[in-house]
Short mmCIF file of C-alpha atoms in Angstrom, two decimals:
data_model
loop_
_atom_site.label_atom_id
_atom_site.label_comp_id
_atom_site.label_asym_id
_atom_site.label_seq_id
_atom_site.Cartn_x
_atom_site.Cartn_y
_atom_site.Cartn_z
CA UNK U 1 38.82 39.78 45.42
CA UNK U 2 35.47 41.04 46.53
CA UNK U 3 34.54 44.65 47.25
CA UNK U 4 34.05 43.83 50.94
CA UNK U 5 37.66 42.61 51.21
CA UNK U 6 39.03 45.81 49.60
CA UNK U 7 36.93 47.97 51.83
CA UNK U 8 38.34 46.27 54.91
CA UNK U 9 41.97 46.85 53.79
CA UNK U 10 41.65 50.71 53.78
CA UNK U 11 41.36 52.99 56.77
CA UNK U 12 37.92 54.36 57.16
CA UNK U 13 38.20 58.27 57.13
CA UNK U 14 35.23 60.45 58.08
CA UNK U 15 33.80 62.43 55.23
CA UNK U 16 34.05 65.81 57.06
CA UNK U 17 37.76 65.36 57.75
CA UNK U 18 38.45 64.42 54.16
CA UNK U 19 36.68 67.53 52.89
CA UNK U 20 38.58 69.81 55.34
CA UNK U 21 41.92 68.33 54.27
CA UNK U 22 41.18 68.92 50.61
CA UNK U 23 40.18 72.57 51.28
CA UNK U 24 43.39 73.27 53.26
CA UNK U 25 45.61 71.80 50.58
CA UNK U 26 43.88 73.93 47.94
CA UNK U 27 44.22 77.16 50.02
CA UNK U 28 48.05 77.16 50.01
CA UNK U 29 48.58 77.32 46.24
CA UNK U 30 45.55 79.58 45.86
CA UNK U 31 46.98 82.08 48.39
CA UNK U 32 50.41 82.04 46.77
CA UNK U 33 48.93 82.71 43.34
CA UNK U 34 46.84 85.54 44.78
CA UNK U 35 49.93 87.24 46.34
CA UNK U 36 51.86 87.00 43.09
CA UNK U 37 48.96 88.41 41.14
CA UNK U 38 48.66 91.40 43.52
CA UNK U 39 52.43 92.07 43.36
CA UNK U 40 52.16 92.08 39.56
CA UNK U 41 49.53 94.79 39.89
CA UNK U 42 51.84 96.80 42.23
CA UNK U 43 50.09 95.88 45.40
CA UNK U 44 52.43 94.61 48.13
CA UNK U 45 50.72 92.36 50.62
CA UNK U 46 53.94 91.77 52.66
CA UNK U 47 56.06 94.97 52.32
CA UNK U 48 59.80 94.39 52.35
CA UNK U 49 62.06 96.40 54.64
CA UNK U 50 65.08 97.68 52.79
CA UNK U 51 68.29 97.66 54.82
CA UNK U 52 70.56 100.52 53.97
CA UNK U 53 74.27 100.11 54.34
CA UNK U 54 75.50 102.05 57.37
CA UNK U 55 79.07 103.28 57.40
CA UNK U 56 80.93 104.87 60.30
CA UNK U 57 83.61 107.36 59.64
CA UNK U 58 86.92 106.60 61.28
CA UNK U 59 90.50 107.66 61.11
CA UNK U 60 93.31 105.15 61.07
CA UNK U 61 96.09 106.17 63.38
CA UNK U 62 99.62 104.81 63.32
CA UNK U 63 100.29 104.03 66.98
CA UNK U 64 104.00 103.72 66.34
CA UNK U 65 104.47 107.22 64.99
CA UNK U 66 102.02 109.41 66.91
CA UNK U 67 102.61 113.16 66.55
CA UNK U 68 104.03 115.08 69.51
CA UNK U 69 101.10 117.55 69.44
CA UNK U 70 97.46 117.41 68.40
CA UNK U 71 96.19 118.43 64.98
CA UNK U 72 94.54 121.54 66.41
CA UNK U 73 97.83 122.67 67.94
CA UNK U 74 99.61 121.82 64.73
CA UNK U 75 97.40 124.29 62.86
CA UNK U 76 98.51 127.04 65.23
CA UNK U 77 102.20 126.57 64.44
CA UNK U 78 103.90 129.17 62.29
CA UNK U 79 105.53 127.38 59.34
CA UNK U 80 107.94 130.30 58.88
CA UNK U 81 109.66 129.54 62.16
CA UNK U 82 112.72 127.29 62.05
CA UNK U 83 112.10 123.69 63.00
CA UNK U 84 113.25 122.80 66.49
CA UNK U 85 113.55 119.46 68.20
CA UNK U 86 110.51 120.07 70.43
CA UNK U 87 108.34 123.01 71.50
CA UNK U 88 109.57 125.02 74.46
CA UNK U 89 106.58 123.95 76.55
CA UNK U 90 107.37 120.30 75.99
CA UNK U 91 111.03 120.80 76.83
CA UNK U 92 110.13 122.75 79.98
CA UNK U 93 107.67 120.07 81.08
CA UNK U 94 110.32 117.41 80.52
CA UNK U 95 112.87 119.42 82.48
CA UNK U 96 110.37 119.96 85.29
CA UNK U 97 109.63 116.22 85.44
CA UNK U 98 113.34 115.42 85.50
CA UNK U 99 113.95 117.95 88.28
CA UNK U 100 111.00 116.62 90.28
CA UNK U 101 112.29 113.04 89.93
CA UNK U 102 115.77 114.12 90.99
CA UNK U 103 114.29 115.97 93.97
CA UNK U 104 112.39 112.85 95.02
CA UNK U 105 115.55 110.77 94.80
CA UNK U 106 117.47 113.32 96.83
CA UNK U 107 114.71 113.44 99.44
CA UNK U 108 114.80 109.64 99.74
CA UNK U 109 118.58 109.73 100.24
CA UNK U 110 118.28 112.46 102.87
CA UNK U 111 115.54 110.49 104.68
CA UNK U 112 117.72 107.38 104.72
CA UNK U 113 120.65 109.38 106.12
CA UNK U 114 118.44 110.92 108.81
CA UNK U 115 117.12 107.48 109.84
CA UNK U 116 120.69 106.14 110.03
CA UNK U 117 121.71 109.09 112.23
CA UNK U 118 118.77 108.41 114.56
CA UNK U 119 119.72 104.73 114.82
CA UNK U 120 123.34 105.64 115.50
CA UNK U 121 122.31 108.14 118.17
CA UNK U 122 120.08 105.52 119.81
CA UNK U 123 122.95 103.01 119.85
CA UNK U 124 125.32 105.58 121.36
CA UNK U 125 122.74 106.47 124.00
CA UNK U 126 122.32 102.81 124.90
CA UNK U 127 126.09 102.36 125.16
CA UNK U 128 126.33 105.44 127.40
CA UNK U 129 123.64 104.03 129.70
CA UNK U 130 125.48 100.71 129.94
CA UNK U 131 128.78 102.48 130.64
CA UNK U 132 127.19 104.65 133.36
CA UNK U 133 125.57 101.62 134.95
CA UNK U 134 128.90 99.78 134.97
CA UNK U 135 130.65 102.78 136.52
CA UNK U 136 127.95 103.02 139.21
CA UNK U 137 128.35 99.34 140.04
CA UNK U 138 132.13 99.69 140.23
CA UNK U 139 131.76 102.74 142.49
CA UNK U 140 129.39 100.81 144.77
CA UNK U 141 131.86 97.92 145.03
CA UNK U 142 134.70 100.32 145.69
CA UNK U 143 132.71 102.08 148.41
CA UNK U 144 131.81 98.75 149.99
CA UNK U 145 135.45 97.65 150.06
CA UNK U 146 136.49 101.02 151.43
CA UNK U 147 133.83 100.80 154.13
CA UNK U 148 135.06 97.34 155.11
CA UNK U 149 138.65 98.57 155.32
CA UNK U 150 137.53 101.41 157.60
CA UNK U 151 135.39 99.26 159.86
CA UNK U 152 137.48 100.05 162.90
CA UNK U 153 137.21 103.82 162.43
CA UNK U 154 133.48 103.65 161.72
CA UNK U 155 132.88 101.74 164.94
CA UNK U 156 131.57 98.41 163.60
CA UNK U 157 129.83 96.52 166.42
CA UNK U 158 131.59 93.47 167.82
CA UNK U 159 130.43 90.10 166.58
CA UNK U 160 129.56 87.43 169.07
CA UNK U 161 132.22 84.80 169.40
CA UNK U 162 135.14 86.98 168.29
CA UNK U 163 136.85 86.73 171.72
CA UNK U 164 138.03 83.44 173.12
CA UNK U 165 137.43 82.67 176.75
CA UNK U 166 140.64 82.75 178.76
CA UNK U 167 139.47 79.61 180.52
CA UNK U 168 140.20 78.65 184.08
CA UNK U 169 143.75 77.36 183.64
CA UNK U 170 146.35 79.13 185.69
CA UNK U 171 149.27 77.92 183.64
CA UNK U 172 149.91 78.21 179.93
CA UNK U 173 149.25 80.80 177.20
CA UNK U 174 146.19 81.25 175.02
CA UNK U 175 148.21 81.83 171.83
CA UNK U 176 148.44 84.71 169.42
CA UNK U 177 145.39 86.60 168.10
CA UNK U 178 145.76 84.62 164.86
CA UNK U 179 145.62 81.34 166.83
CA UNK U 180 142.56 82.55 168.74
CA UNK U 181 140.78 83.48 165.51
CA UNK U 182 141.69 80.09 163.96
CA UNK U 183 140.29 78.33 167.02
CA UNK U 184 136.97 80.21 166.60
CA UNK U 185 136.72 79.17 162.96
CA UNK U 186 137.50 75.52 163.77
CA UNK U 187 134.90 75.46 166.55
CA UNK U 188 132.21 76.69 164.19
CA UNK U 189 133.18 74.13 161.54
CA UNK U 190 133.09 71.28 164.08
CA UNK U 191 129.50 72.20 164.91
CA UNK U 192 128.60 71.12 161.34
CA UNK U 193 131.03 68.18 161.09
CA UNK U 194 130.11 64.60 161.91
CA UNK U 195 132.69 61.83 162.38
CA UNK U 196 131.39 58.36 161.52
CA UNK U 197 132.22 55.47 163.86
CA UNK U 198 134.10 53.72 161.07
CA UNK U 199 136.41 56.75 160.79
CA UNK U 200 137.54 56.74 164.43
CA UNK U 201 140.79 55.20 165.71
CA UNK U 202 142.27 55.12 162.23
CA UNK U 203 144.61 58.08 162.62
CA UNK U 204 142.75 60.15 160.00
CA UNK U 205 143.70 63.84 159.90
CA UNK U 206 143.85 66.62 157.36
CA UNK U 207 144.64 70.33 157.06
CA UNK U 208 142.73 72.91 154.98
CA UNK U 209 143.90 76.41 154.17
CA UNK U 210 141.08 79.01 154.14
CA UNK U 211 140.96 82.56 152.84
CA UNK U 212 138.00 84.68 153.94
CA UNK U 213 136.32 87.81 152.64
CA UNK U 214 135.71 90.67 155.10
CA UNK U 215 132.05 89.58 154.95
CA UNK U 216 132.84 86.20 156.54
CA UNK U 217 132.37 84.23 153.32
CA UNK U 218 135.03 81.82 152.06
CA UNK U 219 137.15 83.22 149.25
CA UNK U 220 139.03 79.94 148.66
CA UNK U 221 139.72 76.60 150.36
CA UNK U 222 142.29 73.93 149.54
CA UNK U 223 143.87 70.92 151.18
CA UNK U 224 147.32 71.42 152.62
CA UNK U 225 147.25 67.80 153.73
CA UNK U 226 144.60 65.24 152.83
CA UNK U 227 143.72 62.13 154.79
CA UNK U 228 143.61 58.59 153.46
CA UNK U 229 139.79 58.63 153.54
CA UNK U 230 138.09 60.69 150.80
CA UNK U 231 134.76 60.58 152.69
CA UNK U 232 136.43 62.13 155.75
CA UNK U 233 137.96 64.91 153.63
CA UNK U 234 134.72 65.64 151.73
CA UNK U 235 132.85 65.76 155.07
CA UNK U 236 135.19 68.49 156.32
CA UNK U 237 134.70 70.49 153.10
CA UNK U 238 130.93 70.15 153.40
CA UNK U 239 131.04 71.31 157.02
CA UNK U 240 133.02 74.41 156.00
CA UNK U 241 130.36 75.34 153.41
CA UNK U 242 127.53 74.85 155.92
CA UNK U 243 129.29 76.90 158.61
CA UNK U 244 129.43 80.09 156.49
CA UNK U 245 129.42 82.98 157.16
CA UNK U 246 132.20 82.97 159.75
CA UNK U 247 132.70 85.62 162.46
CA UNK U 248 135.17 88.35 161.57
CA UNK U 249 137.79 89.73 164.00
CA UNK U 250 137.95 93.40 164.84
CA UNK U 251 141.46 93.48 163.44
CA UNK U 252 140.96 92.73 159.74
CA UNK U 253 144.71 92.22 159.33
CA UNK U 254 144.20 88.74 160.82
CA UNK U 255 142.54 87.78 157.54
CA UNK U 256 145.70 88.44 155.56
CA UNK U 257 147.42 85.28 154.39
CA UNK U 258 144.46 83.13 155.39
CA UNK U 259 144.30 80.51 158.15
CA UNK U 260 144.90 76.75 158.32
CA UNK U 261 142.44 74.52 160.17
CA UNK U 262 143.29 70.94 161.14
CA UNK U 263 140.93 68.07 161.92
CA UNK U 264 141.51 64.64 163.46
CA UNK U 265 139.06 61.76 163.49
CA UNK U 266 139.73 61.15 167.18
CA UNK U 267 138.56 64.62 168.20
#
């Protein structure tokens, strides 16, 4: 192999770089040897920092069996005195705490009792108001009924339609006051009653017993005799409801026992 071939197989390095590399590699061992030589002569190039061990004083305390008083207070105790269960101050403080706790419990009980009394008083007051209101309503109803029963003495004005016309007939009677009052009621009902053409000439008739309040309103109504046509009967009942209130006679005794009104399809 020729020298030209070998020269081509190696990397060409500049001479200046090669020299610098050699100098750097020689400086490391030279520097180390220099430091060791100076240390042998007592000269420290890199002084070492000595770390001293640091200890902190502490006291181990048994948390399970802590003393009742501090060490300073323990030094003040007289060892000649007999041993007691606890110092008087501690016992007094414990008694005071117990008394304070008991006082708080008692205050809570008293507060609960006071609140219950207030609630009970409020309920009683509400019941009294309801009772007074009920009594007032009953008194008003009683006064109204009493006023109605004394209508004649108080001079209640006459209601239109209470007196039947005697008519123009010269023969025959006009009936009792009860009959006259019944005729007035029937006339007012007939004003609201309509007879269908299909109900005529079939002999339909019924009778209804009415009881009235002194105000003219119907207290009760019931069939004494019903017809064969339920539509005819229901029409009469509807007419009675629409005709309210009815006129009231001056003599309220005519309302006693009620009245019976009769209807015929031919009328």
